[in-house]
Amino acid sequence: MAKQRIRLNNYYKSEVDQLISIKNFGVVAFIDNAKGIYATPFEAFVKNYFEENPKWTLKKINDPKKYNPVFLEKNPSQVRSYLKSTGVDAIISGRATRSENGLNIYLSLFLTKDGLLFAKESTTNIATSQLSAKGSNPFKELLEKTLKQIPYDGTILSRKNKLVTLNLSKADGIYDGQILTVGQILKIERHPKFNFIVSNQKIILGQLRVTKADDSLSFAEIIVEKEKGSIQKGAKIVGSKFINHNNPLLMNANGQSETNPAGSDQQSWRPVLPPSFGKIEAYFGIGQYKATSGSRRADTYFYPNITIGGEVWVNDQWSVHGRTQQGIASIPDPLGGSDLSIATASYELMGGYNFRSGGPFDTKIEILAGYATFKSTIDDASPARFTTTKYSGIKIGADIQTPVDLGNDTIAGASVFLILKPRLTESPGISGTSGDSNVTMF
């Protein structure tokens, strides 16, 4: 039989696919708030995991203490410069914080080619007894959860004719006769604020049938490919682990539930939270309202109002804010007539720039500027008791937020704003003798 010759020029190439190709890891800078009590075993477990897993290679790298997770997230250019000579494809860093509710652990994965955060996961409120309990291992669960964010399961190590070698093994749930899909990553979408990957776009290159699954790698035969030679060394295995939705209506031809023949790597389906690109908020409150006009004064302690606002996070530094507040109240007539009705409305649209002391969950100061207007409308009466008033102008100020506890569950903050050159209008008349006005908000 004549050997089939494969033309290599049919191989599909993608810069994004090459960017996220990970063969080896470096482990750096695990930190905690307990003088290494938790960081040391956490880091040791991660290193040991990579050493024992045949799919990955652990490379020892020089580890300056400053390269902790917060520094890595904030300085991608320095990360690229530092890691350029190390030969690692990705680095992983972690931290542990002890709080009143338990231990909180965090893992961050960075690509060395662009220095950006690639994946980030956390587990909170872990009882210290779980660290030594048999069966469950919070460190392992968090690490595997982080690695699952890599948008492929394995890679092809070599190809000869229609036979390929994979870096997947029995430990990855691979079994003889399994059908695997080969794909290539064409596009990735990052979170605009935190940079981790939120979605990806793939192209399918073909399918393989596993001929032999071993303890450290597997062998397969190409059964279909997009073009001759399109599946080559470095191509990605995608979707090797199907999700079990535990749906009793999904039956096979024999009337049995479809399951993984390997039987040991099934996953229960759970909804995945969508990535956040902003927020929408609504508040209902009750306050006090005071009205004055010359010697006339009236107030009420029951002033219901509702606030609706939103933010759009353009990237880690810039954001856009919008907000409106509506309220209505009744105040007594200072001349003894029926109660007067007052309606208030305010609107604002601002842009913000964030200054951060560390990572995305540390202290943040946001400088804001934009346009704001406030209007208070009162019932008509003769003679006029109070005036309908409108303020508008350029609103500038700052908002500061800082975590109170180590788990970032409680945040303290403060804000101050000024209205520059406010424009004040009143009707049906003017309530005072001066046209000057100022607005300060805390």
Coordinates of C-alpha atoms in Angstrom, one line a residue:
M1 CA 0.0 0.0 0.0
A2 CA 1.3 3.4 -0.9
K3 CA 1.8 5.8 2.0
Q4 CA -0.4 8.9 2.0
R5 CA 1.6 12.1 1.7
I6 CA 0.3 15.1 3.7
R7 CA 0.8 18.6 2.6
L8 CA 1.7 20.9 5.5
N9 CA 0.7 24.1 3.8
N10 CA -3.0 23.2 4.5
Y11 CA -2.4 23.7 8.2
Y12 CA -4.6 26.5 9.6
K13 CA -2.8 29.0 11.7
S14 CA -4.2 31.5 14.2
E15 CA -2.3 34.0 16.2
V16 CA -4.9 33.8 19.0
D17 CA -4.5 30.0 19.0
Q18 CA -0.7 30.3 19.4
L19 CA -1.1 33.0 22.0
I20 CA -3.1 30.7 24.4
S21 CA -1.1 27.5 23.7
I22 CA 0.1 26.4 27.1
K23 CA 2.6 23.5 27.5
N24 CA 4.2 24.5 30.8
F25 CA 3.6 26.6 33.9
G26 CA 5.6 28.6 36.3
V27 CA 4.3 29.1 39.9
V28 CA 5.0 32.4 41.6
A29 CA 4.2 34.4 44.7
F30 CA 1.6 32.8 46.8
I31 CA 0.7 35.1 49.7
D32 CA -1.6 35.2 52.7
N33 CA -2.3 37.2 55.8
A34 CA -1.1 34.6 58.2
K35 CA 2.7 34.6 57.8
G36 CA 2.7 31.8 55.2
I37 CA 0.6 29.3 57.2
Y38 CA -1.8 28.9 54.3
A39 CA 0.2 30.2 51.3
T40 CA 3.0 27.7 51.8
P41 CA 0.9 24.5 51.6
F42 CA -1.3 26.1 48.9
E43 CA 1.7 26.8 46.7
A44 CA 3.3 23.4 47.4
F45 CA 0.1 21.6 46.3
V46 CA -0.1 23.5 43.0
K47 CA 3.5 22.8 42.2
N48 CA 3.1 19.1 43.0
Y49 CA -0.1 19.0 40.9
F50 CA 1.8 20.1 37.8
E51 CA 4.8 17.8 38.5
E52 CA 2.5 14.8 38.7
N53 CA 0.2 15.7 35.8
P54 CA 1.7 14.4 32.5
K55 CA -0.3 17.0 30.5
W56 CA 1.7 19.9 32.0
T57 CA 5.3 20.7 32.6
L58 CA 6.4 22.7 35.7
K59 CA 9.3 25.1 35.1
K60 CA 11.2 26.6 38.0
I61 CA 11.6 30.3 37.6
N62 CA 13.2 33.1 39.6
D63 CA 10.5 34.5 41.9
P64 CA 10.9 38.1 43.1
K65 CA 8.6 38.7 46.1
K66 CA 7.0 41.6 44.4
Y67 CA 5.4 39.4 41.8
N68 CA 2.2 38.7 43.9
P69 CA -1.3 38.5 42.3
V70 CA -2.0 42.1 42.8
F71 CA 1.2 43.3 41.1
L72 CA 0.7 40.8 38.3
E73 CA -2.8 42.1 37.5
K74 CA -1.7 45.7 37.5
N75 CA 1.6 45.5 35.6
P76 CA 1.2 43.3 32.4
S77 CA 4.1 45.0 30.7
Q78 CA 6.5 44.2 33.5
V79 CA 5.2 40.7 33.6
R80 CA 6.0 40.2 29.9
S81 CA 9.5 41.7 30.3
Y82 CA 10.3 39.6 33.4
L83 CA 9.0 36.3 32.0
K84 CA 10.4 36.7 28.4
S85 CA 13.5 34.8 29.3
T86 CA 12.0 32.2 31.5
G87 CA 10.5 30.0 28.7
V88 CA 7.2 29.5 30.5
D89 CA 3.9 29.7 28.6
A90 CA 1.8 30.7 31.6
I91 CA 2.2 31.5 35.3
I92 CA -0.2 30.9 38.1
S93 CA -0.3 32.8 41.4
G94 CA -2.5 32.6 44.4
R95 CA -3.4 34.1 47.8
A96 CA -5.2 33.0 50.9
T97 CA -6.9 35.2 53.4
R98 CA -8.1 34.2 56.8
S99 CA -11.4 35.8 57.9
E100 CA -13.9 35.4 60.7
N101 CA -16.1 33.2 58.4
G102 CA -13.2 30.9 57.3
L103 CA -10.5 30.7 54.7
N104 CA -10.8 32.4 51.3
I105 CA -8.5 31.2 48.5
Y106 CA -7.9 32.8 45.1
L107 CA -6.0 31.6 42.0
S108 CA -5.0 33.8 39.0
L109 CA -3.6 32.5 35.7
F110 CA -1.6 34.8 33.4
L111 CA -0.3 34.3 29.9
T112 CA 3.3 35.3 29.6
K113 CA 3.1 36.4 25.9
D114 CA 0.8 39.3 26.7
G115 CA 1.1 39.5 30.5
L116 CA -2.6 39.7 30.9
L117 CA -4.9 37.9 33.4
F118 CA -6.3 34.8 31.6
A119 CA -8.5 33.1 34.3
K120 CA -9.4 33.8 37.9
E121 CA -11.3 31.7 40.4
S122 CA -12.0 31.9 44.2
T123 CA -13.5 29.8 47.0
T124 CA -14.6 31.5 50.2
N125 CA -15.5 30.6 53.7
I126 CA -13.6 27.3 53.9
A127 CA -13.5 25.6 57.3
T128 CA -9.9 24.9 58.3
S129 CA -11.0 21.3 59.0
Q130 CA -11.6 20.8 55.2
L131 CA -7.9 21.3 54.5
S132 CA -7.0 18.0 56.3
A133 CA -10.2 16.2 55.6
K134 CA -10.1 13.1 53.4
G135 CA -11.9 13.2 50.1
S136 CA -12.4 16.9 49.5
N137 CA -9.5 19.2 48.8
P138 CA -10.3 22.9 48.4
F139 CA -6.9 23.5 46.8
K140 CA -7.4 20.9 44.1
E141 CA -11.0 21.9 43.4
L142 CA -10.0 25.5 42.9
L143 CA -7.0 24.7 40.7
E144 CA -9.0 22.4 38.5
K145 CA -11.8 25.0 38.2
T146 CA -9.2 27.5 37.1
L147 CA -7.6 25.2 34.5
K148 CA -11.0 24.5 33.1
Q149 CA -11.1 28.1 31.9
I150 CA -8.5 27.2 29.3
P151 CA -10.8 26.8 26.2
Y152 CA -9.4 23.4 25.1
D153 CA -8.7 20.1 26.8
G154 CA -5.4 19.0 25.2
T155 CA -3.1 19.2 22.2
I156 CA -1.8 17.0 19.5
L157 CA 1.9 16.2 20.1
S158 CA 2.7 14.6 16.8
R159 CA 1.2 13.3 13.5
K160 CA 2.3 10.6 11.2
N161 CA 0.0 9.8 8.2
K162 CA -3.4 9.4 9.9
L163 CA -2.0 8.6 13.4
V164 CA -1.6 11.2 16.1
T165 CA -0.3 11.4 19.6
L166 CA -2.2 13.4 22.3
N167 CA -1.1 14.8 25.6
L168 CA -4.3 13.5 27.2
S169 CA -4.5 10.3 29.2
K170 CA -6.7 8.1 31.3
A171 CA -6.4 10.6 34.1
D172 CA -8.2 13.1 31.8
G173 CA -11.1 10.7 31.2
I174 CA -9.9 9.5 27.8
Y175 CA -10.8 5.9 26.9
D176 CA -10.3 3.5 23.9
G177 CA -12.7 4.1 21.1
Q178 CA -13.7 7.7 22.2
I179 CA -14.4 10.2 19.4
L180 CA -12.6 13.5 19.9
T181 CA -13.0 16.8 18.1
V182 CA -10.1 18.8 16.9
G183 CA -10.4 22.6 16.7
Q184 CA -8.6 25.8 16.6
I185 CA -9.2 29.0 18.6
L186 CA -9.9 31.9 16.3
K187 CA -11.0 34.6 18.7
I188 CA -11.1 35.3 22.4
E189 CA -13.1 38.0 24.2
R190 CA -11.8 39.5 27.4
H191 CA -13.6 41.1 30.3
P192 CA -13.3 44.9 29.7
K193 CA -12.5 45.5 33.4
F194 CA -10.6 42.4 34.6
N195 CA -9.1 41.0 31.3
F196 CA -9.9 37.4 32.0
I197 CA -11.4 35.4 29.1
V198 CA -15.2 35.4 28.9
S199 CA -15.8 33.7 25.5
N200 CA -14.0 32.3 22.5
Q201 CA -14.7 31.4 18.9
K202 CA -13.4 28.1 17.4
I203 CA -13.2 26.4 14.0
I204 CA -13.6 22.6 13.8
L205 CA -10.7 20.9 11.9
G206 CA -11.8 17.3 12.2
Q207 CA -12.4 14.3 14.4
L208 CA -10.2 11.5 15.9
R209 CA -10.9 8.0 17.3
V210 CA -8.8 7.0 20.3
T211 CA -7.0 3.8 19.6
K212 CA -5.2 3.5 22.9
A213 CA -5.4 5.5 26.1
D214 CA -2.4 5.2 28.4
D215 CA -1.5 6.6 31.8
S216 CA 0.5 9.5 30.4
L217 CA -0.7 10.1 26.8
S218 CA -3.0 8.6 24.2
F219 CA -2.9 7.6 20.6
A220 CA -5.7 8.2 18.0
E221 CA -6.5 7.9 14.3
I222 CA -7.9 10.8 12.2
I223 CA -11.3 9.8 10.9
V224 CA -12.2 13.1 9.2
E225 CA -10.5 16.5 8.7
K226 CA -11.4 19.8 7.0
E227 CA -8.6 19.4 4.5
K228 CA -5.7 17.0 4.1
G229 CA -3.0 18.0 6.5
S230 CA -5.2 20.6 8.4
I231 CA -4.7 18.6 11.6
Q232 CA -1.1 19.0 12.7
K233 CA 1.1 19.2 15.8
G234 CA -0.3 21.7 18.2
A235 CA -3.9 21.4 17.1
K236 CA -6.3 21.6 20.1
I237 CA -8.7 18.9 21.4
V238 CA -12.0 20.5 22.3
G239 CA -15.1 19.2 24.0
S240 CA -13.6 15.9 25.2
K241 CA -15.7 16.0 28.3
F242 CA -19.4 16.2 27.6
I243 CA -21.7 17.7 30.3
N244 CA -24.2 15.4 31.9
H245 CA -27.4 17.4 32.4
N246 CA -29.0 14.6 34.4
N247 CA -32.0 14.7 32.1
P248 CA -34.0 11.4 32.3
L249 CA -35.5 12.1 28.9
L250 CA -32.1 11.9 27.2
M251 CA -32.0 8.2 26.3
N252 CA -30.0 6.1 23.9
A253 CA -31.3 3.6 21.4
N254 CA -31.5 1.0 24.1
G255 CA -33.7 3.1 26.3
Q256 CA -30.8 3.8 28.8
S257 CA -29.5 7.1 29.9
E258 CA -26.5 8.3 27.9
T259 CA -23.4 8.3 30.0
N260 CA -19.7 8.4 29.6
P261 CA -18.4 4.9 29.0
A262 CA -15.5 5.6 31.2
G263 CA -18.0 6.1 34.0
S264 CA -15.6 8.2 36.2
D265 CA -15.7 11.7 34.8
Q266 CA -19.3 12.8 34.7
Q267 CA -20.2 16.4 35.6
S268 CA -23.5 17.7 36.9
W269 CA -24.7 20.7 34.9
R270 CA -24.8 24.1 36.7
P271 CA -25.5 27.5 35.2
V272 CA -22.5 29.7 34.6
L273 CA -22.8 33.3 35.7
P274 CA -22.5 35.6 32.7
P275 CA -19.6 38.1 32.7
S276 CA -20.2 41.5 34.2
F277 CA -19.8 44.6 32.1
G278 CA -21.5 47.0 34.4
K279 CA -24.4 47.2 36.8
I280 CA -28.0 48.4 37.2
E281 CA -29.3 49.5 40.6
A282 CA -32.5 50.7 42.1
Y283 CA -33.2 52.2 45.6
F284 CA -36.3 53.2 47.4
G285 CA -35.9 55.6 50.4
I286 CA -37.7 57.9 52.7
G287 CA -36.2 61.2 53.8
Q288 CA -36.9 64.8 54.9
Y289 CA -37.8 67.7 52.7
K290 CA -37.6 71.4 53.7
A291 CA -38.8 74.3 51.7
T292 CA -38.0 78.0 52.4
S293 CA -38.9 81.3 50.7
G294 CA -38.0 84.4 52.6
S295 CA -39.7 84.0 56.0
R296 CA -41.9 81.1 54.9
R297 CA -40.8 77.7 55.9
A298 CA -42.4 74.2 55.7
D299 CA -41.0 70.7 55.9
T300 CA -42.0 67.0 56.0
Y301 CA -40.3 64.0 57.5
F302 CA -42.0 61.6 55.0
Y303 CA -40.4 62.2 51.6
P304 CA -40.5 58.9 49.6
N305 CA -38.2 58.7 46.6
I306 CA -36.8 56.2 44.2
T307 CA -33.4 56.1 42.5
I308 CA -32.5 54.2 39.4
G309 CA -28.9 54.1 38.1
G310 CA -26.4 52.2 36.1
E311 CA -22.8 51.9 35.1
V312 CA -21.0 50.6 32.0
W313 CA -17.4 49.5 32.5
V314 CA -15.5 50.5 29.3
N315 CA -12.3 49.0 30.7
D316 CA -10.4 48.7 34.0
Q317 CA -10.0 52.5 34.2
W318 CA -12.9 54.2 32.5
S319 CA -16.6 53.9 33.2
V320 CA -19.9 55.7 32.3
H321 CA -22.5 56.4 34.9
G322 CA -26.2 57.5 34.6
R323 CA -28.7 58.1 37.4
T324 CA -32.2 59.5 38.0
Q325 CA -34.1 60.1 41.2
Q326 CA -37.8 60.9 41.5
G327 CA -39.6 61.9 44.7
I328 CA -42.9 63.3 45.8
A329 CA -44.0 64.8 49.1
S330 CA -46.7 66.9 50.8
I331 CA -45.8 69.9 53.0
P332 CA -48.1 72.1 55.1
D333 CA -49.2 75.5 53.7
P334 CA -47.4 78.1 55.8
L335 CA -50.4 80.4 55.2
G336 CA -52.9 77.9 56.6
G337 CA -54.4 76.5 53.4
S338 CA -54.4 72.9 52.1
D339 CA -51.2 70.9 52.0
L340 CA -49.0 71.6 49.0
S341 CA -47.6 68.9 46.8
I342 CA -44.0 68.9 45.8
A343 CA -42.4 66.7 43.1
T344 CA -38.6 66.4 42.6
A345 CA -36.6 65.0 39.7
S346 CA -32.9 64.8 39.2
Y347 CA -30.8 63.4 36.3
E348 CA -27.1 63.0 35.8
L349 CA -24.7 61.5 33.3
M350 CA -21.0 61.2 34.2
G351 CA -17.7 59.6 33.1
G352 CA -15.3 58.1 35.7
Y353 CA -11.6 57.3 35.9
N354 CA -10.5 54.7 38.4
F355 CA -7.3 54.8 40.5
R356 CA -6.6 51.4 42.2
S357 CA -4.2 50.7 45.0
G358 CA -3.9 47.0 43.8
G359 CA -6.1 44.6 42.0
P360 CA -9.7 44.9 41.0
F361 CA -10.9 44.1 44.5
D362 CA -8.7 46.5 46.5
T363 CA -9.1 50.2 47.4
K364 CA -10.4 52.3 44.5
I365 CA -10.7 56.0 44.1
E366 CA -12.9 57.1 41.1
I367 CA -12.8 60.7 39.7
L368 CA -16.1 61.6 38.1
A369 CA -17.3 64.5 36.0
G370 CA -20.4 65.1 33.9
Y371 CA -23.7 67.0 33.8
A372 CA -26.4 67.0 36.5
T373 CA -29.8 68.7 36.9
F374 CA -32.3 68.9 39.7
K375 CA -35.8 70.3 39.6
S376 CA -38.4 70.8 42.4
T377 CA -41.9 71.5 41.3
I378 CA -44.5 72.9 43.7
D379 CA -48.3 73.4 43.4
D380 CA -49.4 76.7 42.1
A381 CA -51.1 79.0 44.6
S382 CA -52.0 82.7 44.9
P383 CA -50.1 84.3 46.3
A384 CA -47.1 81.9 45.6
R385 CA -45.9 80.2 48.8
F386 CA -42.7 78.7 47.3
T387 CA -41.1 78.7 43.9
T388 CA -40.5 75.9 41.4
T389 CA -36.7 75.6 41.3
K390 CA -34.2 74.1 38.8
Y391 CA -30.5 73.6 39.3
S392 CA -28.2 72.5 36.6
G393 CA -24.4 72.5 35.9
I394 CA -21.2 70.5 35.6
K395 CA -20.9 68.0 38.4
I396 CA -17.4 66.9 39.5
G397 CA -16.2 64.9 42.5
A398 CA -14.7 61.7 43.7
D399 CA -15.9 58.4 45.2
I400 CA -13.7 56.1 47.3
Q401 CA -14.3 52.5 48.2
T402 CA -12.2 50.1 50.3
P403 CA -12.8 46.5 51.5
V404 CA -13.4 46.3 55.3
D405 CA -12.8 42.5 55.7
L406 CA -10.3 40.2 54.1
G407 CA -12.9 38.4 52.1
N408 CA -14.1 41.6 50.4
D409 CA -17.7 40.9 51.6
T410 CA -18.0 44.3 53.2
I411 CA -17.0 47.6 51.6
A412 CA -16.8 51.1 53.2
G413 CA -16.9 54.2 51.0
A414 CA -17.5 58.0 50.8
S415 CA -18.1 60.5 48.1
V416 CA -18.1 64.3 47.6
F417 CA -19.3 66.3 44.7
L418 CA -19.6 69.9 43.6
I419 CA -21.6 71.7 40.9
L420 CA -19.5 74.1 39.0
K421 CA -21.1 77.3 37.8
P422 CA -24.6 76.1 38.6
R423 CA -27.5 77.7 36.7
L424 CA -30.5 78.5 38.9
T425 CA -34.0 79.3 37.7
E426 CA -37.1 79.9 39.7
S427 CA -40.8 80.5 38.8
P428 CA -43.2 82.2 39.1
G429 CA -40.8 84.6 41.0
I430 CA -37.4 84.8 42.7
S431 CA -37.3 83.6 46.3
G432 CA -34.3 85.7 47.5
T433 CA -32.3 88.8 46.8
S434 CA -29.2 87.1 45.4
G435 CA -28.7 85.1 42.2
D436 CA -25.7 83.3 43.5
S437 CA -26.0 79.6 44.3
N438 CA -23.8 76.6 45.2
V439 CA -24.3 72.9 45.6
T440 CA -22.1 70.5 47.6
M441 CA -23.0 66.9 48.1
F442 CA -21.4 64.4 50.6

